[in-house]
Amino acid sequence: MFLQDNYQVTRHICPRNCYDSCPMLAFTRGGKIEYIKGDKQDGASERLCSKQAEILASVYHPQRLLYPQRQIVRGSGNWQRISWDEAIDTIARKILELKERYHSALPLCLNKYSGNFSLLHYAIEGMFNSLGPTTQTTGTPCFSSGLDAQKLDFGANETADIRQLLEAKLIILWGINPAWTSVHSMPFIYAAKERGAKVVVIDPVYTETARKADYFIELRPGGDAALALLLLKKLAAYNKLSYNEDNITGAKELLAAIAKTPARPLLKATGQPAAVIDFLAELILQNRPMHIWCGYGLQRHIQGGLTIRLIDALSMLTGNIGIPGGGVNFADMGMDIFPYHIMQKRSDTRFININNFAHGLHNLNAPPVKLLWIACRNPLRQDAGLTELKELWPQLELVVAADKIMTHSTQMADIVLPVTTEFEELDVYGGYFRHRISINEPAIPPRGEAKSDLEIARLLTRRLNELAPGTSTFPAQLTDEEFLDAEFTPEVCQALHIKKWQDLYNGPVRFRYQPFPWAGGKFATDDGKFHCCSVPDNFSQLLPSEEYPFHFLTPHSQEHINGQSYPQQHKLPEYPWVYIHPAVGQALHLQDKHPAIVWNEQGEVPVSVQFREDLSPDIILSIQGASQKGGLNLLNAGVPTDLGILTTAASGLAFYDVFVNIRPK
């Protein structure tokens, strides 16, 4: 904290879980945060993205949860304010009753993920793990297939510094829309263009980033692996692929398999003519180094892991790995340098795939889940298999939701616990793309009776041990600062080039200091080599059918991510907007700006139609979290992707292999 122009200024980092993980400054006067802006340290900008308005709104929103509440009848909306003592006592007694009834803590389930990835927010996992083997979710809906892919290829998940774009001659933005999702990366892309770099966007949708690129390739959804194979096939035919067996394995076999793979079905899968493949191959040949930035969307298909692995191989075999300006950027797991002592990890936890939670819940009978704790998530809006999840909900004897607002899930909880925002708590944040770690200091005291996840864990631990001594081993006596002391071991501090975590008050530090990974062809695999993938005999791609003729694409909004839109709920339409090509819409007797029904075998969602000329005729596009009702994932059956288990213990989810039909309402 420091003073500037009569303001108390505190350091924060945006927890919106997008690529930039922006460091921020909050300016507080008279006990109220008046405005925020970006912290310019470590190359960031003072300008924050369009999500800025919702960041502060989450603190002062009139509907923010400020006190514990109990719902008299689940789903009735009949809420009663209760004290923290009553809330914690009710939960503690239910935990003890379930443990006695089942002689196990497995009926206790924690469903937690991406609302906040800071260090101290893992206290809820720590509290659950202190009770014995419990049931918890594992995996990630975000990027598990891609993580596995690069782990298999390189041996670790590392990204190049975003400033390496300035050294590239060709930048391929493959399934990524940084003009919406990573605005602080765009100046580097513009600067690279000014220095002569060519920018190519590959995407099924003509995005804002595509508008700013030199070339746009409108790929059929899910055709990414086919495109990578075609490029490898073309460049091999030109004799422009090379490798050194001292630092690569599987290359000979991969190229032999590619040579045998017929081009015609691959072209059909991409939806592009051969001339486009020739053009892109020529761009790769003429412009080196090549930097490929892979978005999460292209690995949200059944062969998502294979796609990333083929792109890695394309970059490796063209000599674009381990050089300035080159590489394949996807995600960085540099935060794994921390020991996460706060989690008190155990080997006997019973895990459910977070991407198939309803199905996992249904199959757990020995013993069944009876208490569900929801934190940092909104499963009744975000999950696949929503119909099954709603059917299972009445079997839960107690649902606890820790949140800042009444979401679709908190509305179906029995007890709601109000939690602090990032402006009301001490913590340390990192990211999974940029290489920085930052302090988050409290700018204001918690509003109302809101408490941090760590303080909630302390309260529950103490009450459990009062009622039944020895129930919980969570170290509730430690202060926030002492928990951080335990995470910043000498090894961690050495890696971050600091002496103690308090040094973060001076500004962000980096967890990677090399500008690009894999220099000199040295990889993190067991044998030190890059590992090429194999090509399956039956190359699979899900395509629309006569019954369901449309790809249903549901990307994130520019203004928010998933359920983070709640500060603007009153401005959102009741049901989602879906975008469709006007010629297709008119052929189906749809009218622009009129209601319709999107459906498949999972169910149906009321929508409003909007015509969009730049969409492919076989795509229906809708933005996640951009309506008050009508969760889009109701139509998602939960089809798994090919990878994910290696790094996240659960396969990914093919969010973009969903097919639907549409009719007028």
XYZ file of C-alpha atoms in Angstrom:
665
model
C 0.000 0.000 0.000
C 1.140 3.526 -0.717
C -0.359 7.003 -0.865
C -0.890 8.982 -4.061
C -2.913 12.185 -4.543
C -4.845 11.649 -1.293
C -5.698 8.072 -2.268
C -4.690 4.878 -0.532
C -3.320 2.727 -3.370
C -3.193 -1.060 -3.099
C -1.900 -3.764 -5.450
C -4.157 -6.447 -6.875
C -4.321 -8.919 -9.709
C -7.409 -9.588 -11.750
C -8.801 -13.072 -10.948
C -10.957 -13.240 -14.070
C -8.872 -16.207 -15.244
C -8.030 -14.956 -18.712
C -4.645 -14.828 -20.399
C -3.421 -11.477 -19.132
C -3.872 -11.918 -15.345
C -3.580 -8.145 -15.192
C -1.896 -6.468 -12.232
C -4.147 -3.687 -10.978
C -4.067 -0.711 -8.638
C -7.090 0.214 -6.517
C -7.517 3.850 -5.438
C -9.421 4.120 -2.164
C -10.593 7.240 -0.357
C -12.898 7.504 2.611
C -13.110 3.733 2.903
C -14.467 3.252 -0.639
C -12.659 2.170 -3.786
C -13.260 4.999 -6.256
C -11.505 3.554 -9.298
C -9.030 0.959 -10.500
C -6.468 0.898 -13.281
C -3.742 -1.371 -14.550
C -0.371 -1.494 -12.818
C 2.243 -0.662 -15.456
C 4.957 -2.770 -13.833
C 6.255 -5.781 -15.768
C 5.126 -4.453 -19.119
C 1.415 -4.226 -18.301
C -0.754 -1.294 -19.285
C -2.762 1.201 -17.245
C -5.704 0.365 -19.491
C -7.797 -2.559 -18.352
C -10.118 -4.515 -20.617
C -13.889 -4.177 -20.919
C -14.324 -6.457 -17.899
C -13.146 -3.549 -15.719
C -16.669 -2.323 -15.053
C -17.733 -5.679 -13.654
C -14.667 -6.021 -11.448
C -15.604 -3.099 -9.207
C -19.317 -3.743 -9.610
C -18.824 -7.091 -7.909
C -17.757 -5.243 -4.745
C -20.579 -2.722 -4.532
C -23.403 -4.476 -6.353
C -26.693 -3.953 -4.463
C -27.491 -7.675 -4.690
C -24.147 -8.814 -3.361
C -24.397 -11.414 -0.599
C -23.239 -9.847 2.671
C -24.675 -12.154 5.337
C -25.110 -15.914 5.786
C -28.555 -17.146 4.783
C -30.585 -20.315 5.051
C -33.287 -21.320 2.570
C -36.348 -22.686 4.351
C -37.349 -24.931 1.435
C -34.716 -25.576 -1.219
C -35.502 -23.652 -4.396
C -38.379 -21.726 -2.801
C -36.575 -18.407 -2.601
C -37.644 -18.163 1.047
C -34.357 -17.035 2.559
C -33.692 -16.285 6.202
C -30.685 -14.365 7.460
C -28.730 -16.331 10.056
C -25.536 -15.763 12.021
C -22.177 -17.206 11.096
C -22.283 -19.265 14.292
C -25.588 -20.838 13.261
C -24.444 -21.475 9.679
C -21.159 -23.082 10.709
C -22.780 -25.101 13.488
C -25.413 -26.481 11.095
C -22.763 -27.517 8.578
C -20.464 -28.989 11.231
C -23.221 -31.080 12.783
C -24.260 -32.415 9.363
C -20.653 -33.375 8.583
C -20.344 -35.253 11.849
C -23.733 -36.956 11.431
C -22.807 -38.157 7.923
C -19.404 -39.404 9.067
C -21.055 -41.381 11.862
C -23.814 -42.756 9.628
C -21.487 -43.909 6.838
C -18.321 -44.432 8.913
C -16.591 -42.314 6.265
C -16.119 -38.737 5.063
C -16.753 -39.770 1.429
C -20.369 -38.501 1.506
C -18.856 -34.990 1.726
C -18.236 -33.521 -1.730
C -16.378 -30.360 -2.764
C -17.129 -28.910 -6.196
C -14.681 -26.042 -6.698
C -12.741 -24.639 -9.608
C -12.028 -21.368 -11.332
C -13.600 -18.514 -9.408
C -10.227 -17.739 -7.897
C -6.905 -19.585 -8.295
C -4.924 -17.624 -5.700
C -2.896 -19.508 -3.108
C -5.022 -18.970 -0.010
C -8.252 -19.915 -1.789
C -7.041 -23.519 -1.672
C -7.915 -23.464 2.038
C -11.264 -25.095 1.234
C -9.456 -28.108 -0.255
C -7.242 -28.117 2.811
C -10.207 -28.106 5.152
C -11.916 -30.958 3.275
C -8.709 -32.997 3.124
C -8.241 -32.554 6.874
C -11.454 -34.549 7.489
C -10.220 -37.771 5.878
C -10.868 -39.119 2.381
C -13.665 -37.015 0.875
C -15.180 -36.718 -2.590
C -13.881 -33.871 -4.761
C -13.946 -32.781 -8.375
C -10.852 -33.086 -10.525
C -9.938 -32.027 -14.036
C -10.609 -28.750 -15.802
C -13.171 -27.568 -18.340
C -10.589 -25.171 -19.732
C -7.470 -26.672 -21.256
C -6.767 -30.225 -20.115
C -6.331 -31.811 -23.567
C -3.826 -29.167 -24.602
C -1.929 -29.473 -21.325
C -1.549 -33.208 -21.841
C -0.523 -32.698 -25.452
C 2.357 -30.355 -24.667
C 3.346 -32.376 -21.606
C 3.703 -35.420 -23.877
C 5.577 -33.471 -26.553
C 7.864 -31.208 -24.525
C 7.730 -32.762 -21.070
C 6.265 -29.627 -19.449
C 3.864 -26.752 -20.074
C 5.781 -23.540 -20.722
C 5.016 -20.483 -22.801
C 7.303 -17.942 -24.389
C 7.240 -14.393 -23.112
C 4.564 -12.533 -25.065
C 7.234 -10.027 -26.114
C 8.723 -12.775 -28.284
C 6.011 -11.909 -30.808
C 8.204 -8.955 -31.751
C 10.835 -11.386 -33.069
C 8.402 -13.415 -35.198
C 8.002 -13.091 -38.958
C 4.802 -15.130 -39.035
C 2.219 -15.133 -36.229
C -0.561 -17.711 -36.438
C -3.411 -17.069 -34.013
C -5.064 -20.478 -34.099
C -8.459 -20.579 -32.373
C -7.619 -17.583 -30.189
C -9.271 -14.153 -30.112
C -6.911 -11.956 -28.051
C -8.727 -8.774 -29.118
C -11.395 -10.006 -26.678
C -9.543 -12.313 -24.308
C -6.033 -10.845 -24.023
C -6.140 -7.164 -24.903
C -2.714 -6.452 -23.433
C -1.184 -8.821 -25.969
C -2.585 -6.901 -28.916
C 0.027 -4.076 -28.827
C 2.740 -6.701 -29.337
C 0.846 -8.113 -32.314
C 0.446 -4.631 -33.805
C 4.128 -3.868 -33.205
C 5.139 -7.149 -34.841
C 3.048 -6.230 -37.895
C 4.782 -2.855 -38.090
C 8.095 -4.729 -38.115
C 6.935 -6.780 -41.079
C 5.373 -9.858 -39.490
C 2.427 -11.514 -41.217
C -0.552 -12.296 -38.964
C -2.880 -15.194 -39.771
C -6.063 -16.001 -37.858
C -7.463 -19.537 -38.132
C -10.958 -19.779 -36.686
C -14.459 -20.985 -37.570
C -15.769 -17.490 -36.758
C -14.763 -14.109 -38.151
C -13.652 -12.635 -34.831
C -12.505 -9.166 -33.832
C -8.925 -10.433 -34.027
C -9.560 -11.759 -37.543
C -10.601 -8.251 -38.569
C -7.175 -6.993 -37.515
C -5.137 -9.772 -39.165
C -3.506 -9.933 -42.597
C -5.189 -13.241 -43.447
C -8.211 -15.112 -42.148
C -8.824 -18.827 -42.720
C -12.414 -19.800 -41.907
C -11.910 -23.366 -40.764
C -14.735 -25.858 -40.328
C -15.227 -26.421 -36.557
C -13.080 -29.340 -35.450
C -11.021 -29.310 -38.647
C -7.848 -28.139 -36.908
C -6.128 -31.529 -36.740
C -6.894 -32.103 -40.421
C -5.378 -28.716 -41.304
C -2.201 -29.460 -39.327
C -1.924 -32.845 -41.071
C -2.360 -31.246 -44.487
C 0.340 -28.673 -43.762
C 2.729 -31.391 -42.616
C 1.866 -33.435 -45.691
C 2.444 -30.498 -48.040
C 5.725 -29.409 -46.441
C 6.981 -32.996 -46.444
C 6.224 -33.157 -50.169
C 8.373 -30.033 -50.599
C 11.167 -31.749 -48.587
C 11.006 -28.834 -46.171
C 10.687 -30.817 -42.953
C 13.796 -31.862 -41.078
C 14.782 -33.255 -37.713
C 17.732 -34.366 -35.659
C 17.280 -37.779 -34.061
C 19.415 -36.603 -31.136
C 16.569 -34.398 -29.869
C 13.396 -35.885 -31.375
C 11.702 -39.244 -31.330
C 8.868 -40.597 -33.452
C 9.428 -38.225 -36.360
C 10.096 -40.934 -38.928
C 6.964 -42.827 -37.957
C 4.826 -39.679 -37.951
C 5.945 -38.626 -41.410
C 5.396 -42.134 -42.764
C 1.851 -42.144 -41.410
C 1.157 -38.687 -42.818
C 2.374 -39.764 -46.248
C -0.177 -42.595 -46.247
C -3.056 -40.395 -45.110
C -5.226 -39.388 -48.089
C -5.639 -35.642 -48.578
C -9.222 -35.587 -49.872
C -11.006 -36.413 -46.574
C -8.685 -34.028 -44.744
C -9.630 -31.205 -47.109
C -13.292 -31.987 -46.555
C -12.715 -31.852 -42.793
C -11.163 -28.372 -43.042
C -13.813 -27.014 -45.383
C -11.039 -25.373 -47.401
C -9.747 -25.838 -50.963
C -6.251 -27.136 -51.630
C -5.156 -23.645 -52.704
C -5.547 -22.375 -49.139
C -3.307 -25.163 -47.833
C -0.723 -24.310 -50.489
C -0.877 -20.637 -49.553
C -0.445 -21.249 -45.821
C 2.391 -23.734 -46.417
C 4.159 -21.126 -48.531
C 3.744 -18.525 -45.779
C 5.396 -20.912 -43.330
C 8.268 -21.559 -45.726
C 8.906 -17.895 -46.465
C 8.546 -16.469 -42.960
C 10.688 -17.726 -40.109
C 10.528 -17.633 -37.152
C 6.903 -18.685 -36.888
C 5.008 -18.181 -33.639
C 1.769 -20.139 -33.161
C -0.628 -19.160 -30.377
C -3.156 -21.948 -29.788
C -6.423 -21.016 -28.117
C -8.458 -23.288 -25.914
C -11.281 -23.606 -28.426
C -9.397 -25.767 -30.908
C -8.704 -28.419 -28.235
C -12.364 -28.509 -27.160
C -13.096 -31.213 -29.723
C -12.867 -34.992 -29.415
C -9.388 -35.004 -30.994
C -8.287 -31.798 -29.206
C -5.098 -33.272 -27.769
C -4.081 -34.707 -31.127
C -4.638 -31.282 -32.680
C -2.190 -29.554 -30.328
C 0.344 -32.358 -30.743
C 0.227 -32.043 -34.545
C 0.684 -28.277 -34.300
C 3.657 -28.835 -31.973
C 5.124 -31.268 -34.511
C 4.532 -28.810 -37.350
C 6.484 -26.166 -35.464
C 9.230 -28.593 -34.423
C 9.786 -30.088 -37.871
C 9.954 -26.642 -39.492
C 12.659 -25.525 -37.046
C 10.509 -23.086 -35.084
C 10.941 -24.521 -31.581
C 13.577 -23.243 -29.163
C 14.419 -20.105 -31.151
C 13.665 -16.399 -30.536
C 10.229 -15.512 -31.865
C 9.233 -19.141 -32.459
C 7.312 -21.727 -30.520
C 3.774 -22.867 -29.799
C 2.172 -20.931 -26.966
C -0.726 -22.607 -25.178
C -0.507 -22.482 -21.373
C 2.106 -22.241 -18.650
C 2.019 -24.224 -15.414
C 4.699 -22.162 -13.699
C 2.574 -21.789 -10.566
C 3.332 -25.442 -9.886
C 6.562 -24.288 -8.245
C 4.531 -23.851 -5.050
C 4.174 -26.802 -2.644
C 0.497 -25.978 -1.889
C 0.882 -27.079 1.727
C -2.423 -25.336 2.425
C -4.242 -28.055 0.461
C -3.020 -30.913 2.679
C -3.234 -33.221 -0.339
C -4.017 -36.864 0.259
C -3.779 -39.975 -1.874
C -7.141 -41.456 -0.882
C -9.455 -38.685 -2.094
C -12.332 -39.962 -4.223
C -12.429 -37.870 -7.384
C -15.221 -37.066 -9.841
C -14.444 -35.699 -13.303
C -15.555 -32.064 -13.123
C -16.556 -32.282 -16.798
C -18.978 -35.133 -16.113
C -20.018 -34.305 -12.576
C -23.648 -35.402 -12.840
C -22.748 -38.814 -14.238
C -20.038 -39.278 -11.601
C -22.427 -38.276 -8.836
C -25.011 -40.727 -10.119
C -22.554 -43.649 -10.024
C -21.256 -43.065 -6.491
C -23.161 -45.363 -4.174
C -20.598 -46.739 -1.760
C -21.220 -44.389 -0.060
C -23.294 -41.798 -1.972
C -22.652 -38.074 -1.824
C -24.988 -36.373 0.634
C -23.338 -33.003 1.346
C -22.230 -30.762 -1.515
C -20.044 -27.687 -0.985
C -19.852 -25.350 -3.974
C -17.101 -22.738 -4.181
C -15.872 -20.652 -7.113
C -18.357 -22.378 -9.439
C -21.920 -22.350 -10.710
C -22.500 -25.973 -11.775
C -26.249 -25.613 -12.397
C -25.409 -23.115 -15.125
C -21.982 -24.203 -16.372
C -21.945 -28.000 -16.310
C -22.675 -30.453 -19.073
C -25.385 -33.002 -18.363
C -27.525 -30.372 -16.645
C -30.742 -32.364 -16.899
C -29.213 -35.294 -15.025
C -27.624 -32.978 -12.451
C -30.956 -31.309 -11.705
C -32.583 -34.724 -11.297
C -29.903 -35.753 -8.788
C -30.071 -32.524 -6.768
C -32.936 -33.646 -4.440
C -30.805 -36.595 -3.269
C -28.374 -34.168 -1.605
C -29.184 -33.636 2.059
C -27.268 -30.376 2.456
C -25.997 -27.992 -0.219
C -23.645 -25.210 0.879
C -22.657 -22.462 -1.565
C -19.960 -19.895 -0.863
C -20.428 -17.013 -3.266
C -20.757 -13.271 -3.790
C -24.153 -13.294 -5.512
C -27.241 -15.442 -5.953
C -26.328 -17.591 -8.947
C -28.394 -20.419 -10.422
C -26.599 -22.780 -8.032
C -26.822 -20.675 -4.866
C -30.560 -20.336 -5.490
C -30.749 -24.129 -5.115
C -28.574 -24.280 -1.983
C -29.655 -24.728 1.633
C -27.032 -22.447 3.152
C -25.248 -19.585 1.417
C -22.015 -18.170 2.831
C -20.947 -14.672 1.682
C -17.327 -14.486 0.504
C -14.915 -11.635 0.096
C -13.801 -10.122 -3.187
C -10.212 -9.706 -4.310
C -10.290 -6.168 -2.879
C -11.005 -7.375 0.661
C -8.396 -10.063 1.290
C -4.692 -10.789 1.316
C -3.453 -13.324 -1.208
C -0.920 -14.127 -3.917
C -1.946 -14.669 -7.511
C -0.267 -16.075 -10.572
C -1.368 -16.852 -14.091
C -1.288 -19.653 -16.640
C -0.021 -17.657 -19.629
C 1.863 -14.568 -18.499
C 4.847 -15.283 -16.260
C 4.096 -13.012 -13.326
C 3.204 -13.547 -9.679
C 1.663 -10.668 -7.756
C 0.492 -9.700 -4.311
C -3.155 -8.979 -3.645
C -3.611 -6.669 -0.689
C -6.890 -5.728 0.948
C -8.023 -2.275 -0.154
C -11.055 -2.175 2.138
C -12.370 -4.261 5.031
C -14.816 -7.016 4.051
C -18.264 -5.610 3.362
C -21.050 -6.783 5.651
C -20.103 -10.137 7.160
C -18.320 -11.527 4.092
C -15.391 -13.802 4.890
C -12.554 -15.277 2.860
C -12.472 -18.974 2.005
C -9.566 -19.286 4.430
C -11.510 -17.727 7.298
C -14.492 -19.981 6.531
C -12.172 -22.990 6.708
C -10.887 -21.786 10.069
C -14.395 -21.313 11.494
C -15.579 -24.742 10.389
C -12.432 -26.468 11.636
C -12.763 -24.907 15.074
C -16.440 -25.806 15.421
C -15.879 -29.384 14.270
C -13.122 -29.853 16.817
C -15.262 -28.319 19.558
C -18.039 -30.816 18.824
C -15.747 -33.796 18.174
C -12.100 -33.199 19.073
C -9.615 -34.301 16.436
C -12.097 -34.261 13.539
C -10.087 -31.738 11.511
C -6.328 -31.311 11.248
C -6.510 -28.061 9.293
C -4.094 -25.581 10.977
C -6.747 -23.000 11.853
C -4.375 -21.271 14.256
C -2.180 -19.955 11.445
C -2.593 -16.401 10.196
C -2.904 -15.524 6.514
C 0.698 -14.392 6.584
C 1.872 -17.655 8.131
C 0.094 -19.679 5.450
C 1.962 -17.638 2.820
C 5.226 -18.161 4.703
C 4.727 -21.918 4.294
C 4.180 -21.625 0.522
C 7.205 -19.412 -0.106
C 9.850 -21.980 0.731
C 13.530 -21.135 0.172
C 13.360 -23.036 -3.138
C 10.342 -21.007 -4.306
C 11.928 -17.715 -3.280
C 15.129 -18.624 -5.097
C 13.166 -19.453 -8.263
C 11.378 -16.091 -8.050
C 14.562 -14.155 -7.256
C 13.107 -12.796 -4.006
C 13.883 -13.289 -0.326
C 10.329 -13.480 1.041
C 6.766 -13.119 -0.202
C 6.551 -9.619 1.273
C 8.903 -8.508 -1.534
C 5.846 -8.717 -3.810
C 4.625 -5.460 -2.272
C 7.264 -3.816 -4.472
C 5.584 -5.148 -7.605
C 5.062 -8.370 -9.589
C 7.888 -10.865 -10.061
C 8.376 -13.471 -12.740
C 8.378 -17.243 -12.386
C 10.181 -17.651 -15.718
C 13.189 -15.603 -16.729
C 14.115 -17.257 -20.005
C 12.339 -15.473 -22.903
C 11.428 -18.671 -24.744
C 11.398 -22.367 -23.814
C 13.374 -25.315 -25.170
C 16.466 -23.362 -26.242
C 19.150 -25.596 -27.716
C 16.697 -28.435 -28.280
C 16.654 -29.391 -24.610
C 13.280 -30.695 -23.476
C 11.778 -31.716 -20.137
C 10.827 -35.239 -21.197
C 12.468 -38.194 -19.482
C 14.830 -38.754 -22.420
C 15.319 -35.048 -23.131
C 13.771 -35.362 -26.599
C 10.717 -33.911 -28.311
C 8.119 -36.666 -28.684
C 6.128 -36.757 -31.921
C 2.592 -38.076 -31.763
C 1.186 -40.902 -33.837
C -1.697 -40.558 -36.276
C -4.668 -42.809 -35.487
C -5.794 -45.246 -38.162
C -9.346 -43.958 -37.944
C -9.118 -40.175 -37.959
C -12.324 -39.002 -36.265
C -14.205 -35.747 -36.531
C -17.766 -35.155 -35.418
C -19.895 -33.465 -38.073
C -23.485 -32.217 -38.258
C -26.208 -34.668 -39.229
C -29.509 -34.332 -41.056
C -31.313 -34.259 -37.726
C -28.907 -31.788 -36.093
C -27.372 -29.817 -38.977
C -25.571 -27.083 -37.006
C -22.343 -26.846 -35.040
C -23.273 -25.086 -31.787
C -20.358 -22.831 -30.797
C -20.481 -21.120 -27.397
C -17.385 -18.924 -26.844
C -16.799 -16.493 -23.999
C -18.063 -12.934 -24.070
C -15.858 -9.893 -24.450
C -17.284 -8.349 -21.277
C -17.190 -11.299 -18.882
C -16.331 -14.962 -18.455
C -19.199 -17.390 -17.823
C -21.200 -16.455 -14.717
C -19.064 -13.419 -13.926
C -21.704 -11.364 -15.732
C -23.873 -11.051 -12.630
C -23.198 -7.307 -11.998
C -24.897 -6.646 -15.333
C -27.662 -9.234 -15.001
C -30.397 -6.612 -15.146
C -29.083 -5.505 -18.558
C -28.928 -8.977 -20.067
C -31.726 -10.449 -22.183
C -33.960 -13.046 -20.577
C -32.833 -15.756 -23.026
C -29.651 -16.132 -25.115
C -29.127 -14.537 -28.482
C -28.073 -16.992 -31.157
C -26.443 -15.896 -34.388
C -27.151 -17.621 -37.698
C -26.575 -16.847 -41.362
C -29.614 -14.956 -42.737
C -30.076 -17.217 -45.764
C -30.255 -20.270 -43.512
C -32.507 -18.490 -41.044
C -34.959 -17.456 -43.736
C -35.000 -20.973 -45.185
C -36.036 -22.234 -41.736
C -38.722 -19.510 -41.447
C -36.830 -17.721 -38.693
C -37.078 -13.963 -38.322
C -34.336 -11.591 -37.258
C -34.730 -10.411 -33.627
C -37.504 -12.950 -33.018
C -37.760 -15.910 -30.592
C -36.881 -19.472 -31.523
C -36.021 -22.814 -29.946
C -32.604 -24.476 -30.211
C -32.750 -28.185 -29.407
C -31.102 -31.578 -29.573
C -31.509 -34.915 -27.785
C -30.439 -33.296 -24.474
C -33.284 -30.794 -24.386
C -34.246 -27.389 -25.726
C -33.380 -23.774 -24.953
C -35.534 -20.723 -25.778
C -33.448 -18.160 -27.687
C -33.690 -14.987 -29.730
C -32.358 -15.064 -33.283
C -30.009 -12.531 -34.796
C -28.840 -12.798 -38.391
C -25.121 -12.494 -39.077
C -23.788 -12.436 -42.621
C -20.230 -13.518 -41.790
C -21.164 -16.871 -40.229
C -20.807 -20.199 -41.990
C -24.205 -21.709 -42.913
C -23.672 -24.727 -40.669
C -22.869 -22.768 -37.470
C -25.098 -21.409 -34.722
C -23.115 -19.104 -32.446
C -24.092 -18.031 -28.932
C -22.111 -16.333 -26.165
C -21.699 -18.021 -22.773
C -23.293 -16.350 -19.761
C -24.956 -13.572 -21.788
C -28.535 -14.141 -20.636
C -30.511 -14.376 -17.417
C -32.012 -17.771 -18.265
C -31.353 -20.608 -20.667
C -27.961 -22.129 -19.865
C -26.363 -23.182 -23.152
C -24.694 -26.247 -21.654
C -28.121 -27.819 -21.207
C -27.559 -29.023 -24.791
C -24.103 -30.458 -24.045
C -24.029 -34.236 -23.521
C -20.537 -34.201 -22.000
C -18.576 -35.880 -24.807
C -14.945 -36.296 -23.622
C -11.837 -35.234 -25.496
C -8.934 -37.555 -26.205
C -6.549 -36.314 -23.496
C -6.467 -34.682 -20.067
C -5.864 -37.486 -17.593
C -2.065 -37.080 -17.498
C -2.008 -33.547 -16.096
C -5.467 -33.046 -14.592
C -6.559 -36.635 -13.793
C -9.640 -36.297 -16.017
C -10.319 -36.031 -19.729
C -11.329 -32.723 -21.222
C -14.794 -31.814 -22.484
C -15.670 -31.393 -26.159
C -17.606 -28.158 -25.656
C -17.540 -27.450 -29.393
C -18.667 -30.879 -30.572
C -22.299 -30.079 -29.832
C -24.849 -30.277 -32.653
C -28.313 -28.756 -32.648
C -31.328 -27.812 -34.701
C -33.461 -24.683 -34.539
C -37.108 -23.823 -35.147
C -39.319 -20.763 -34.718
C -40.955 -20.465 -31.337
